[in-house]
One Martini backbone bead per residue (centre of mass of N, CA, C, O) as a GRO file, in nm:
protein
  142
    1MET     BB    1   2.613  -0.765  -5.385
    2PHE     BB    2   2.755  -0.461  -5.552
    3LEU     BB    3   3.025  -0.473  -5.778
    4GLY     BB    4   3.194  -0.258  -5.968
    5THR     BB    5   3.291  -0.195  -6.309
    6HIS     BB    6   3.103  -0.113  -6.608
    7ALA     BB    7   3.076  -0.092  -7.000
    8PRO     BB    8   2.836  -0.032  -7.159
    9ARG     BB    9   2.584  -0.005  -7.438
   10LEU     BB   10   2.360   0.140  -7.587
   11ASP     BB   11   2.099   0.111  -7.781
   12THR     BB   12   1.881   0.242  -8.003
   13LYS     BB   13   1.646   0.137  -7.790
   14GLY     BB   14   1.777   0.158  -7.492
   15ARG     BB   15   1.948  -0.089  -7.442
   16LEU     BB   16   2.113  -0.294  -7.156
   17PHE     BB   17   2.350  -0.458  -7.049
   18LEU     BB   18   2.406  -0.643  -6.814
   19PRO     BB   19   2.598  -0.774  -6.585
   20ALA     BB   20   2.666  -1.105  -6.577
   21LYS     BB   21   2.704  -1.140  -6.266
   22TYR     BB   22   2.375  -1.022  -6.230
   23ARG     BB   23   2.146  -1.183  -6.392
   24ASP     BB   24   2.026  -1.367  -6.191
   25GLU     BB   25   1.939  -1.169  -5.962
   26LEU     BB   26   1.762  -1.002  -6.197
   27SER     BB   27   1.554  -1.185  -6.350
   28GLY     BB   28   1.301  -1.139  -6.174
   29GLY     BB   29   1.345  -0.834  -6.124
   30LEU     BB   30   1.330  -0.462  -6.134
   31VAL     BB   31   1.414  -0.130  -6.064
   32ILE     BB   32   1.420   0.199  -6.204
   33THR     BB   33   1.556   0.517  -6.083
   34LYS     BB   34   1.620   0.780  -5.967
   35GLY     BB   35   1.913   0.950  -5.871
   36GLN     BB   36   2.174   1.087  -5.769
   37GLU     BB   37   2.369   1.294  -5.974
   38ARG     BB   38   2.232   1.181  -6.263
   39CYS     BB   39   2.160   0.883  -6.181
   40LEU     BB   40   2.076   0.528  -6.177
   41TYR     BB   41   1.874   0.314  -6.002
   42VAL     BB   42   1.921  -0.042  -5.942
   43PHE     BB   43   1.665  -0.268  -5.803
   44PRO     BB   44   1.598  -0.517  -5.659
   45MET     BB   45   1.280  -0.601  -5.578
   46ALA     BB   46   1.340  -0.653  -5.276
   47GLU     BB   47   1.482  -0.386  -5.210
   48PHE     BB   48   1.245  -0.202  -5.319
   49GLU     BB   49   1.044  -0.329  -5.092
   50ARG     BB   50   1.223  -0.216  -4.857
   51ILE     BB   51   1.194   0.077  -4.927
   52THR     BB   52   0.894   0.109  -4.930
   53GLU     BB   53   0.850   0.031  -4.627
   54ALA     BB   54   0.998   0.270  -4.515
   55LEU     BB   55   0.819   0.497  -4.652
   56ARG     BB   56   0.565   0.400  -4.530
   57ALA     BB   57   0.652   0.457  -4.236
   58ALA     BB   58   0.700   0.740  -4.293
   59PRO     BB   59   0.594   1.058  -4.228
   60VAL     BB   60   0.352   1.226  -4.438
   61THR     BB   61   0.407   1.505  -4.288
   62ALA     BB   62   0.679   1.497  -4.413
   63LYS     BB   63   0.798   1.672  -4.671
   64ALA     BB   64   1.079   1.500  -4.742
   65VAL     BB   65   0.904   1.246  -4.793
   66ARG     BB   66   0.709   1.341  -5.005
   67ASP     BB   67   0.917   1.439  -5.205
   68TYR     BB   68   1.090   1.182  -5.249
   69SER     BB   69   0.860   0.987  -5.324
   70ARG     BB   70   0.758   1.114  -5.588
   71VAL     BB   71   1.030   1.098  -5.738
   72PHE     BB   72   1.096   0.786  -5.690
   73PHE     BB   73   0.779   0.669  -5.805
   74ALA     BB   74   0.748   0.845  -6.065
   75SER     BB   75   1.038   0.727  -6.194
   76ALA     BB   76   0.970   0.431  -6.187
   77SER     BB   77   1.059   0.122  -6.336
   78ASP     BB   78   0.971  -0.193  -6.437
   79GLU     BB   79   1.193  -0.475  -6.502
   80VAL     BB   80   1.267  -0.741  -6.733
   81PRO     BB   81   1.505  -0.932  -6.849
   82ASP     BB   82   1.607  -1.064  -7.111
   83ARG     BB   83   1.775  -1.353  -7.236
   84GLN     BB   84   2.018  -1.142  -7.273
   85GLY     BB   85   2.023  -0.915  -7.029
   86ARG     BB   86   1.830  -0.686  -7.098
   87ILE     BB   87   1.732  -0.336  -7.070
   88THR     BB   88   1.498  -0.099  -7.061
   89ILE     BB   89   1.536   0.244  -7.095
   90PRO     BB   90   1.366   0.494  -7.038
   91PRO     BB   91   1.363   0.794  -7.170
   92HIS     BB   92   1.327   0.969  -6.886
   93LEU     BB   93   1.583   0.847  -6.785
   94ARG     BB   94   1.785   0.914  -7.000
   95GLY     BB   95   1.757   1.210  -6.973
   96TYR     BB   96   1.822   1.254  -6.663
   97ALA     BB   97   2.130   1.099  -6.726
   98GLY     BB   98   2.230   1.132  -7.036
   99LEU     BB   99   2.196   0.906  -7.201
  100ASP     BB  100   2.328   0.753  -7.498
  101ARG     BB  101   2.590   0.513  -7.518
  102ASP     BB  102   2.808   0.562  -7.302
  103CYS     BB  103   2.851   0.370  -7.006
  104VAL     BB  104   2.811   0.307  -6.636
  105VAL     BB  105   2.832   0.046  -6.432
  106ILE     BB  106   2.779   0.016  -6.070
  107GLY     BB  107   2.855  -0.086  -5.764
  108ALA     BB  108   2.636  -0.013  -5.456
  109ASN     BB  109   2.582  -0.284  -5.291
  110THR     BB  110   2.211  -0.289  -5.331
  111ARG     BB  111   2.311  -0.139  -5.592
  112LEU     BB  112   2.287  -0.008  -5.908
  113GLU     BB  113   2.458   0.219  -6.134
  114ILE     BB  114   2.386   0.473  -6.394
  115TRP     BB  115   2.595   0.610  -6.626
  116ASP     BB  116   2.754   0.849  -6.786
  117ALA     BB  117   3.078   0.830  -6.866
  118ARG     BB  118   3.152   1.140  -6.836
  119ALA     BB  119   3.002   1.184  -6.557
  120TRP     BB  120   3.179   0.959  -6.396
  121ALA     BB  121   3.467   1.067  -6.446
  122ASP     BB  122   3.405   1.334  -6.309
  123TYR     BB  123   3.304   1.258  -6.031
  124GLU     BB  124   3.568   1.076  -5.968
  125ALA     BB  125   3.753   1.300  -5.974
  126ASP     BB  126   3.612   1.477  -5.764
  127GLN     BB  127   3.614   1.233  -5.528
  128GLU     BB  128   3.920   1.144  -5.460
  129GLN     BB  129   3.966   1.332  -5.198
  130VAL     BB  130   3.685   1.296  -5.050
  131PHE     BB  131   3.751   0.994  -4.990
  132ALA     BB  132   4.005   1.031  -4.830
  133ASP     BB  133   3.876   1.225  -4.606
  134LEU     BB  134   3.626   1.036  -4.510
  135ALA     BB  135   3.716   0.769  -4.407
  136GLU     BB  136   3.707   0.829  -4.083
  137GLU     BB  137   3.398   0.934  -4.072
  138VAL     BB  138   3.257   0.670  -4.187
  139LEU     BB  139   3.524   0.473  -4.087
  140PRO     BB  140   3.598   0.426  -3.797
  141GLY     BB  141   3.891   0.234  -3.732
  142VAL     BB  142   3.948   0.109  -4.051
   0.00000   0.00000   0.00000
């Protein structure tokens, strides 16, 4: 499970240090792809394979499945962190997420998300009231 908020910076080569607490779990490989709201999703290889199987089982005749799969897989990049725990984020993914230097890496349960720091601050500010309002709907009785 991935938790927390971290604030690494991209270097001039587009590399990002993964949060130290997740390096062991991601050392065998990971997949970076487009996420919703212009962030990037980072999946451990096993979780990406689970999602791949779920999409493989979905009906290819459903347009939504085809559309989602095309964007999800076409933008995906498999990476192996270097010995220092850095991953290189491909230019097309940096452009999609608007990543320049200051980033935020958040834990999102089964994945990490990489955000431009300003975009994350704006998103988080916009979602504060929504988060409070949705609590009963998303987790009834908790």
